[in-house]
Short mmCIF file of C-alpha atoms and ligand atoms in Angstrom, two decimals:
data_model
loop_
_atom_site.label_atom_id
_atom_site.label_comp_id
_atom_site.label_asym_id
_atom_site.label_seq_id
_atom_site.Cartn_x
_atom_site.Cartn_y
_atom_site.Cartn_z
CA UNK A 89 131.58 112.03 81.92
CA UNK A 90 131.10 109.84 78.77
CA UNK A 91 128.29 108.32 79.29
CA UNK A 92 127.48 108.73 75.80
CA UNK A 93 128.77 111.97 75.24
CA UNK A 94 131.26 112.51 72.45
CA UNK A 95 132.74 115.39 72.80
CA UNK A 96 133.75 115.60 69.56
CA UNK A 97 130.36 115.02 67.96
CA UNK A 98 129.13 117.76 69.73
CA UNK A 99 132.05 120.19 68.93
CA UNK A 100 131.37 119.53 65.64
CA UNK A 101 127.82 120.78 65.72
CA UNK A 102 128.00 123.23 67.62
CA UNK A 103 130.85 124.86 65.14
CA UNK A 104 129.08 123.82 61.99
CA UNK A 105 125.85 126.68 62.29
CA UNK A 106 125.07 129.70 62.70
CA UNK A 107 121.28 130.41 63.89
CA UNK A 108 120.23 133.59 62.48
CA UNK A 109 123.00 135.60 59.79
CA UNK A 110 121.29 138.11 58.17
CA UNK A 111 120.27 137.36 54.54
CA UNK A 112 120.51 133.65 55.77
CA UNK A 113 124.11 134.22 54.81
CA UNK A 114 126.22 131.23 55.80
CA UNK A 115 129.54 133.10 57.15
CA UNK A 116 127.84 136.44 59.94
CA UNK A 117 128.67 139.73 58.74
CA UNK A 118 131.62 141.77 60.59
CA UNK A 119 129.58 143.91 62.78
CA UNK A 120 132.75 146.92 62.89
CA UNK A 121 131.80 149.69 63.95
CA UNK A 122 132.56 151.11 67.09
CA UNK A 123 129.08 153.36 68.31
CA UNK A 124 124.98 152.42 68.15
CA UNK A 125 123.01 155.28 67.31
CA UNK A 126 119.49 155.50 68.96
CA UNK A 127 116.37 156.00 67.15
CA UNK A 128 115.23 158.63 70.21
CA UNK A 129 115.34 160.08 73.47
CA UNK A 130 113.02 157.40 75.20
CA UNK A 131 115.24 154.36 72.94
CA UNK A 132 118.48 156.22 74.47
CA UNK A 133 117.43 156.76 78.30
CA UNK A 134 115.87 152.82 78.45
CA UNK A 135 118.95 151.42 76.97
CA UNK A 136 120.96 153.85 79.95
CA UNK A 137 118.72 152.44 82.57
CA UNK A 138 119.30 148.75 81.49
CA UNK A 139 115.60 148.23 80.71
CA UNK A 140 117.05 147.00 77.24
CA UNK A 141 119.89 145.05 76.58
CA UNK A 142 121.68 146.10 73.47
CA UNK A 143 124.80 147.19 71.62
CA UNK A 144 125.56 150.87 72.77
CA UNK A 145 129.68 150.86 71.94
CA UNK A 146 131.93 148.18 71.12
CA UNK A 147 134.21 148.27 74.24
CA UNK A 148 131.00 147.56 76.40
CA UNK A 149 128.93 145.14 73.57
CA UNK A 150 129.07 143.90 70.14
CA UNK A 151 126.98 141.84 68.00
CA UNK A 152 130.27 139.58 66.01
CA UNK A 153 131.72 139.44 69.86
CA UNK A 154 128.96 137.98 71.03
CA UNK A 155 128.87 135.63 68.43
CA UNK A 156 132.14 134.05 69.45
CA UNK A 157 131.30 134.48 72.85
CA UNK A 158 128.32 132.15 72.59
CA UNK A 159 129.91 129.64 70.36
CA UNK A 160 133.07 129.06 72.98
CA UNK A 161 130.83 129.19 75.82
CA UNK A 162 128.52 125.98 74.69
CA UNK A 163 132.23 124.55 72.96
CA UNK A 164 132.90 124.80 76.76
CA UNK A 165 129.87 124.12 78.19
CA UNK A 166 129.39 127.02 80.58
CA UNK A 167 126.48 129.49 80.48
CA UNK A 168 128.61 132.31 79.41
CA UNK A 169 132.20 133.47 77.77
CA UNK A 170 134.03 136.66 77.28
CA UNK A 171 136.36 137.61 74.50
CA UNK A 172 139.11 139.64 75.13
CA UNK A 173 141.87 141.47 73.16
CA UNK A 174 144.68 138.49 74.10
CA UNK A 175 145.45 135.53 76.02
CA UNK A 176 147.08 137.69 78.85
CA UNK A 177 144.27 140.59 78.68
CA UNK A 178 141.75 137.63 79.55
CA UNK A 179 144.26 136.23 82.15
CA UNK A 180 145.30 139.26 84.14
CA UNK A 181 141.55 140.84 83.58
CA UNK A 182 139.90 137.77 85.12
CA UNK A 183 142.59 137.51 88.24
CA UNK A 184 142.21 141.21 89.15
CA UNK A 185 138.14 140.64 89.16
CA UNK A 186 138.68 138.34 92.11
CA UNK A 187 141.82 139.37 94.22
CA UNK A 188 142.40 142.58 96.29
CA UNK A 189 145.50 143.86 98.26
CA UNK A 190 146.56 140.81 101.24
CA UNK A 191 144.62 137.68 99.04
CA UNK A 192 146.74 134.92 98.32
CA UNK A 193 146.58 132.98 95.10
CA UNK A 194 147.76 129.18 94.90
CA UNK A 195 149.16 128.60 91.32
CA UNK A 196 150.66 125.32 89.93
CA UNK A 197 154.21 125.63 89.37
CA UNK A 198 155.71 126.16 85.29
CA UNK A 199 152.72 128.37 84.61
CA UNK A 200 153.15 130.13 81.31
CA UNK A 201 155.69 132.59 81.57
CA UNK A 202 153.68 135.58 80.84
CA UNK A 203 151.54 134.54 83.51
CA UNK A 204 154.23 133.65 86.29
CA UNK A 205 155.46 137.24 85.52
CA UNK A 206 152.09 139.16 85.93
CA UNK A 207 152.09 137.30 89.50
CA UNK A 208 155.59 138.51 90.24
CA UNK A 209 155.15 142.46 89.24
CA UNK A 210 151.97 144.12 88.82
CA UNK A 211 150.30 141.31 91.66
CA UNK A 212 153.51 141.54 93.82
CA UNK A 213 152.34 145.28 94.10
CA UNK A 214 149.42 145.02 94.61
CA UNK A 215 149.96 142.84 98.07
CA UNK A 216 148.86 139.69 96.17
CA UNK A 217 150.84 136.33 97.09
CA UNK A 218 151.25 133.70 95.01
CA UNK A 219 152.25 129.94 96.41
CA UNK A 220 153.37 127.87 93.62
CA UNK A 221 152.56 124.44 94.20
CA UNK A 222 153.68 121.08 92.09
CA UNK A 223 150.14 120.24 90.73
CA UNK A 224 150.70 116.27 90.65
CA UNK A 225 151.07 116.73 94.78
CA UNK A 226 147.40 116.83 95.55
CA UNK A 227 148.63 116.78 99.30
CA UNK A 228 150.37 119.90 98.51
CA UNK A 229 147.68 121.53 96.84
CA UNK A 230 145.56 120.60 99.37
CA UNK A 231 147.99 122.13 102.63
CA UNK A 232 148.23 125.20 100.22
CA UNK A 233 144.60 126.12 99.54
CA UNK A 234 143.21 127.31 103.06
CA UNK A 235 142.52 131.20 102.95
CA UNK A 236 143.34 131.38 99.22
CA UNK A 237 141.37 133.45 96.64
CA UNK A 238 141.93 131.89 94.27
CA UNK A 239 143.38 129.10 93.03
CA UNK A 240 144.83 129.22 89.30
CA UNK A 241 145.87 125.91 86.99
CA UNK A 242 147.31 125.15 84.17
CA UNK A 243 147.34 121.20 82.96
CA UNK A 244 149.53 120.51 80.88
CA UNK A 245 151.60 123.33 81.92
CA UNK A 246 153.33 125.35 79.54
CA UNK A 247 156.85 123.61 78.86
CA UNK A 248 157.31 120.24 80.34
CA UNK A 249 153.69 119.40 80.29
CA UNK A 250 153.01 118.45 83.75
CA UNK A 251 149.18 117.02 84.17
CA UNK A 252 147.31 116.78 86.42
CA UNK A 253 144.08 115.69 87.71
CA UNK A 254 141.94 118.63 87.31
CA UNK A 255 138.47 117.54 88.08
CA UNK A 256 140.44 116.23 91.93
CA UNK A 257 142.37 119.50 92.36
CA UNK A 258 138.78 121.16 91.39
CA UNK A 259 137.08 119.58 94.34
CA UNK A 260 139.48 120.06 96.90
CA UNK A 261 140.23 123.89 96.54
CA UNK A 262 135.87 123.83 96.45
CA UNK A 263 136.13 122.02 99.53
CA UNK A 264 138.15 124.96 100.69
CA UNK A 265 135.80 127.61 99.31
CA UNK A 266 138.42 128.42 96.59
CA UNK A 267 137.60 130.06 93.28
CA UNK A 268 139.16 127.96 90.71
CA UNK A 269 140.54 129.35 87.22
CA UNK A 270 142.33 127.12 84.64
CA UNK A 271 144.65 128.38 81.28
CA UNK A 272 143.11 125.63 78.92
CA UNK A 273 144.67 126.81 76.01
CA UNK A 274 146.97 123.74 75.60
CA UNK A 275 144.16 120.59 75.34
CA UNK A 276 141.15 122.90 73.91
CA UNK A 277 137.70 122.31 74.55
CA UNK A 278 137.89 119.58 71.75
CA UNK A 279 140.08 117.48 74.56
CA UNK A 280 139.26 119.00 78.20
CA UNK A 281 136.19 120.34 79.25
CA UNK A 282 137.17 121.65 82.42
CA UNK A 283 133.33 123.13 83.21
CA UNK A 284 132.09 119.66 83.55
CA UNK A 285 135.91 118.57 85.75
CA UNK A 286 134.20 121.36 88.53
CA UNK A 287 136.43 124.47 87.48
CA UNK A 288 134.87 127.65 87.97
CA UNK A 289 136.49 129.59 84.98
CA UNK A 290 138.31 128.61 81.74
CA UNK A 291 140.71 130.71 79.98
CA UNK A 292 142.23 130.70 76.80
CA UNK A 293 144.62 132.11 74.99
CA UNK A 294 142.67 132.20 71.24
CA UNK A 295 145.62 133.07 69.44
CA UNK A 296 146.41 129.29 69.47
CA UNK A 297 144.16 126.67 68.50
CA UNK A 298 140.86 128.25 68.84
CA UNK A 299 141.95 130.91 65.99
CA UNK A 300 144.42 128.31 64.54
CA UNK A 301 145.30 130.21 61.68
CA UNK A 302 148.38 132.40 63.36
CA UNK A 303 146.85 135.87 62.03
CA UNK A 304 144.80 136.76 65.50
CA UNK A 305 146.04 137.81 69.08
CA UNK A 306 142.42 137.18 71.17
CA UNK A 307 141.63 135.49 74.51
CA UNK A 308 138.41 134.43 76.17
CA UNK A 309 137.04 133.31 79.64
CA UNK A 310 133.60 131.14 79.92
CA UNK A 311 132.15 129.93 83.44
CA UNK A 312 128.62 130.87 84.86
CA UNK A 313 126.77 133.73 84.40
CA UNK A 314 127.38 135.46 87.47
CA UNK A 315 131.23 135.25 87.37
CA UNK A 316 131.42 136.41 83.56
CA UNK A 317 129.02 139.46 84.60
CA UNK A 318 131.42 140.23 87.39
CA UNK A 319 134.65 140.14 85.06
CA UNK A 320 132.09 141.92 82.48
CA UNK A 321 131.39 144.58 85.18
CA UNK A 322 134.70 145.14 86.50
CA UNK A 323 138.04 144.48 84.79
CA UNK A 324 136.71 144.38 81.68
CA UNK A 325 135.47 148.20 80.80
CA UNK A 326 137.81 149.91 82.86
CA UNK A 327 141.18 147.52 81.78
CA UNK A 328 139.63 147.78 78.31
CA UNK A 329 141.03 144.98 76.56
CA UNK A 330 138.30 144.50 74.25
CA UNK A 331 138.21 142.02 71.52
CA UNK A 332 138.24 143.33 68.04
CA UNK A 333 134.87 142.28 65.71
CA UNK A 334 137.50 141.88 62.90
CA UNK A 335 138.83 139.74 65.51
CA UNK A 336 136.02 137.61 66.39
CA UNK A 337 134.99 137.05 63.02
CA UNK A 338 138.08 135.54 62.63
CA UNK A 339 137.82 133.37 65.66
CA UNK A 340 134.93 132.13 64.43
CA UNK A 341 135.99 131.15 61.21
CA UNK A 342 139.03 129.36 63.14
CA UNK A 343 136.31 127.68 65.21
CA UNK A 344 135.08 125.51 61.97
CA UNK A 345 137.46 123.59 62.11
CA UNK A 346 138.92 123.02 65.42
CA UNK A 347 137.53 119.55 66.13
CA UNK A 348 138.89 118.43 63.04
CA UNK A 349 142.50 120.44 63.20
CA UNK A 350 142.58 118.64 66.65
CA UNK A 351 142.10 115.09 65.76
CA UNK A 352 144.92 115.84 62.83
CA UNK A 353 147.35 117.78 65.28
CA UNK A 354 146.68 115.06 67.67
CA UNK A 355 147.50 111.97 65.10
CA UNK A 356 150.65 113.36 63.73
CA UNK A 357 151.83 114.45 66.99
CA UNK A 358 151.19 110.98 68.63
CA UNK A 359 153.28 109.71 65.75
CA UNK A 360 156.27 112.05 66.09
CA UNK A 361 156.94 111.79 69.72
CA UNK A 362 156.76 108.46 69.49
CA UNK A 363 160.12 107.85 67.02
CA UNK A 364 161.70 110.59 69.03
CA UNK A 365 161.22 108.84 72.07
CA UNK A 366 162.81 105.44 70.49
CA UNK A 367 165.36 107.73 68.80
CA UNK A 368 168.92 107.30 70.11
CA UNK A 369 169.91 110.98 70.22
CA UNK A 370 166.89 112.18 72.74
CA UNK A 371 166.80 111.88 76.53
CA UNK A 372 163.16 112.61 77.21
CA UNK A 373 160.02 113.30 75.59
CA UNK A 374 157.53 115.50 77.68
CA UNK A 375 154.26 114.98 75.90
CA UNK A 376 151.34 113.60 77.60
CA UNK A 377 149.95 112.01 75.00
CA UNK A 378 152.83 109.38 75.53
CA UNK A 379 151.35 107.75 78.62
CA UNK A 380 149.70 104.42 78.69
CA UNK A 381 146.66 106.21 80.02
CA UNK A 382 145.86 109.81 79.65
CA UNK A 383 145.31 111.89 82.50
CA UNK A 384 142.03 112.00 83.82
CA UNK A 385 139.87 114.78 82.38
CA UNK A 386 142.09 114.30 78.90
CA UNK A 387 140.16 113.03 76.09
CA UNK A 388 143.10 114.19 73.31
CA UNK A 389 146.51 115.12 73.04
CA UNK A 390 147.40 118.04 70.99
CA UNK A 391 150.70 119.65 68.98
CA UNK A 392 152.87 121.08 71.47
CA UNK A 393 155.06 119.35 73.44
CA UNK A 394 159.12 119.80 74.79
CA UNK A 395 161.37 117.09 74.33
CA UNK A 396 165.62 116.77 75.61
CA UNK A 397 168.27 115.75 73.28
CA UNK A 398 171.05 113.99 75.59
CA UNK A 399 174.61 115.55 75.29
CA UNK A 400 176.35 115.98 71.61
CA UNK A 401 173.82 117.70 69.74
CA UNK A 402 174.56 121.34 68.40
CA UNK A 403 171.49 122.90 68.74
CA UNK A 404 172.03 126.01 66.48
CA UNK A 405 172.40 123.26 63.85
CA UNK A 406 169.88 121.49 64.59
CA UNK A 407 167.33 124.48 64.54
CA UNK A 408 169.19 126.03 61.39
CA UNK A 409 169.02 123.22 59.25
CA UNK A 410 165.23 122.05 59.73
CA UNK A 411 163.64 123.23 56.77
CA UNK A 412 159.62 122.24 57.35
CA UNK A 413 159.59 123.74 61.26
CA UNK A 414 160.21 127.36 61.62
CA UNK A 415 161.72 129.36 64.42
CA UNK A 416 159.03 130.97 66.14
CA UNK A 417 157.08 131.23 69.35
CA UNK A 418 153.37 130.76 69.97
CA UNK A 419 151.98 127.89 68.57
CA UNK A 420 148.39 126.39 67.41
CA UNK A 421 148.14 127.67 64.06
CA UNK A 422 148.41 125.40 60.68
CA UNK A 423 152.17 125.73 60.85
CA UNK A 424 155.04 123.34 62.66
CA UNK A 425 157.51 125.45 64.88
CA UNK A 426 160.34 125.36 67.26
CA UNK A 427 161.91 127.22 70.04
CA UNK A 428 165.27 125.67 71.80
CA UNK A 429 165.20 126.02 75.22
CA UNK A 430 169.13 127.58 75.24
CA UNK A 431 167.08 130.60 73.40
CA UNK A 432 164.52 131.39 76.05
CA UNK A 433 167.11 130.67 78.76
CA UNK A 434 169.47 133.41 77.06
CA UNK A 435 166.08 136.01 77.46
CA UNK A 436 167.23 138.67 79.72
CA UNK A 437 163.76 138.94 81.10
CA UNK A 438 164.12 135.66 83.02
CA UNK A 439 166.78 134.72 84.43
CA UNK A 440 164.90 132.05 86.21
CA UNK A 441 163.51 130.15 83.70
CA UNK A 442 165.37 126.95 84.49
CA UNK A 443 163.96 126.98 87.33
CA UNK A 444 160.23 128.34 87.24
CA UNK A 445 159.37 126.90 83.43
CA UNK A 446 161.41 123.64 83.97
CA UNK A 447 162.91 124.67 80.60
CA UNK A 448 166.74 123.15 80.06
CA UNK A 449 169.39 123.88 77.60
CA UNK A 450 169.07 121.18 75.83
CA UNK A 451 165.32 121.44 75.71
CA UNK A 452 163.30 121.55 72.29
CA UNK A 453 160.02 122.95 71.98
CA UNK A 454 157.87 121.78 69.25
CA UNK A 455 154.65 122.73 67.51
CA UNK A 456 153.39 120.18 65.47
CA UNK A 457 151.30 121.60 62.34
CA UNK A 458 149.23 119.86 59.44
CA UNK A 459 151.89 119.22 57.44
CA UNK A 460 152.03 115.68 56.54
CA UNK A 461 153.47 113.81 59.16
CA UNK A 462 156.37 111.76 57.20
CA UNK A 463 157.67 115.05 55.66
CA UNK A 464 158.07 116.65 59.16
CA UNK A 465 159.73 113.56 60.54
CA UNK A 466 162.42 112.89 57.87
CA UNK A 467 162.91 116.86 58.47
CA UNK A 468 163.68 116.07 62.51
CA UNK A 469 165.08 113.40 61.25
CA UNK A 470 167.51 115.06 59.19
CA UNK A 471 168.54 117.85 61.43
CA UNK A 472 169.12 115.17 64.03
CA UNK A 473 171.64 113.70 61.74
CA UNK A 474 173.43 116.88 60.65
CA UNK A 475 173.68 118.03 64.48
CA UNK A 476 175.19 115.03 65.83
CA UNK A 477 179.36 115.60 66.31
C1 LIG B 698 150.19 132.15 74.46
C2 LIG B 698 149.66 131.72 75.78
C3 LIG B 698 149.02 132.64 76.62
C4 LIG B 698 148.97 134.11 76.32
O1 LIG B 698 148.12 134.40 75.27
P1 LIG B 698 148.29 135.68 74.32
O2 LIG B 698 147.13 135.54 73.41
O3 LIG B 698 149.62 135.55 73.66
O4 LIG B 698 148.22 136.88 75.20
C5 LIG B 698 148.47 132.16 77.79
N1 LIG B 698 148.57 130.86 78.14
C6 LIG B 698 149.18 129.97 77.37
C7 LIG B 698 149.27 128.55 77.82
C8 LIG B 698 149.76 130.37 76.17
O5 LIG B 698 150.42 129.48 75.43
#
């Protein structure tokens, strides 16, 4: 890696072009409809026998799809991508492809929740195991991966941000004949590239930054042709969580600008965590952009991170009187948000959250947005004030 390459050079490229729009139109056309219509009997029966590959109905194949498809799977750098209708449509479409009743999946441990809870119901039935392992522990990963299907990652993971180093954990579950899977949501291809680390299959969830405009719900998987024609061929059609073209266009327009909404998410968040970490009132910053040396495989740090207040801050005040930062969950878009941890921990849903997200009571989740970056800190700053007793 970076011998050369910038990966941000390249992004930026790759995002900037379309190669054919109709009426050399600069922005593709919304391909929505949901049928093809043949011109005859002979065009109908050849595209049935697969002696022509084209459009038929938009579950199976469509044109503005495709188009995002193709533009995430160079971003990426795999041969081949697949949108679906969400993050967690992607994530549980692309695990059922690969495990049957009796497999055993190794996961890293404070997975998104969503994810953590797929493996605990609809898996649990189905006979699948999961073995949660701490991903920083490469000996543990490594005493956990023999006879595993598959082996799914997260880095950084969801709420604390644990990293780890991908390309490493990569080549020992390979070593073990695992299939490897990582939720890449978090660093984006603008900052990890996890084809090129040795990871089979990336996921995202492209309701955050790869839409970054907070009006889509979309996910996507890329990795090599022959495991995107296998998710294509079996979860896919028959789970049905098909990506919208309205969708996709919309993804695509959020794709413009990623590299550069990741170099300004990056440089304000870098900035922020920084005074919180000095700031008297907070315990611990979990943001891995805060290390001397990014973890290996990291090129960039983006918005989200978790930080801890230390005892005698009321948190309801704190979160009511921001004014900049919203309440709100998800993350990614062009706005700065918060969740307190005491709020997820009161979710009846979980009752182990603590415990499998890491998340604390005194735990703040932020999303850092393009807002200017001194109006968002005197608005922390602020809050902090008023919630001190
Ligand atoms: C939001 C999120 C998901 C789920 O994506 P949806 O588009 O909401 O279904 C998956 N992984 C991570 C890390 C997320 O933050």
């Amino acid at each position: 890696m970076n011998n050369g390459f910038d990966p941000f050079e390249e992004a930026s490229l790759i995002v900037a072009h379309d190669d054919s729009n109709a009426y050399d139109a600069v922005v593709p056309p919304i391909v929505q409809t949901s049928l093809f219509t043949f011109t005859d009997y002979d065009d109908m029966i050849a595209s049935y026998r697969g002696e022509k590959v084209r459009p038929i109905y938009t579950r199976g194949l469509n044109p503005t799809v495709r188009m995002f498809e193709d533009m995430l799977a160079r971003l990426e750098g795999a041969e081949d991508a697949i949108g679906f209708a969400s993050g967690m449509s992607a994530i549980s479409s692309t695990v059922l492809t690969f495990v049957e009743p009796g497999d055993r999946i190794v996961a890293v441990r404070h997975l998104y929740p969503d994810a953590y809870r797929l493996f605990g119901t609809l898996l649990k039935r189905m006979r699948v195991e999961v073995t949660y392992v701490d991903g920083r522990d490469e000996e543990e990963v490594a005493r956990a991966l023999p006879g595993a299907k598959l082996f799914y990652m997260e880095s950084p993971t969801s709420w604390v941000m644990e990293t780890h180093d991908v390309a490493a954990l990569a080549a020992i579950a390979k070593s073990h004949g695992v299939l490897t899977v990582i939720d890449n949501s978090w660093a984006s291809p603008i900052f990890q590239q996890p084809i090129a680390l040795g990871v089979d299959m990336v996921i995202h969830s492209a309701s955050k930054y790869l839409g970054g405009h907070s009006d889509v719900v979309a996910g996507v998987v890329a990795g090599s042709k022959a495991l995107i024609a296998r998710i294509r061929g079996e979860a896919y059609p028959y789970l049905g969580g098909k990506l919208s073209p309205f969708d996709a266009w919309l993804l695509i327009r959020g794709l413009r600008t990623l590299p550069i909404r990741m170099k300004a998410h990056e440089q304000s968040t870098v900035a922020i965590a920084r005074r919180l970490q000095a700031h008297a009132a907070v315990e611990t910053v979990c943001y891995p952009g805060l290390a001397n040396q990014l973890a290996p495989g990291l090129s960039g740090t983006s918005g989200l991170f978790s930080f801890i207040f230390r005892e005698g801050i009321n948190i309801r005040t704190f979160a009511d009187q921001l004014e900049i930062f919203k309440l709100g969950v998800s993350w990614g878009g062009h706005e700065s948000l918060i969740v307190p941890g005491e709020v997820v921990l009161a979710q009846k849903a979980q009752p182990n959250s603590a415990q499998a997200f890491g998340i604390s009571a005194l735990s703040i989740r932020l999303h850092i947005g393009l807002e200017g970056t001194e109006a968002l800190w005197s608005d922390l700053e602020a809050a902090i004030i008023a919630a001190t007793d």
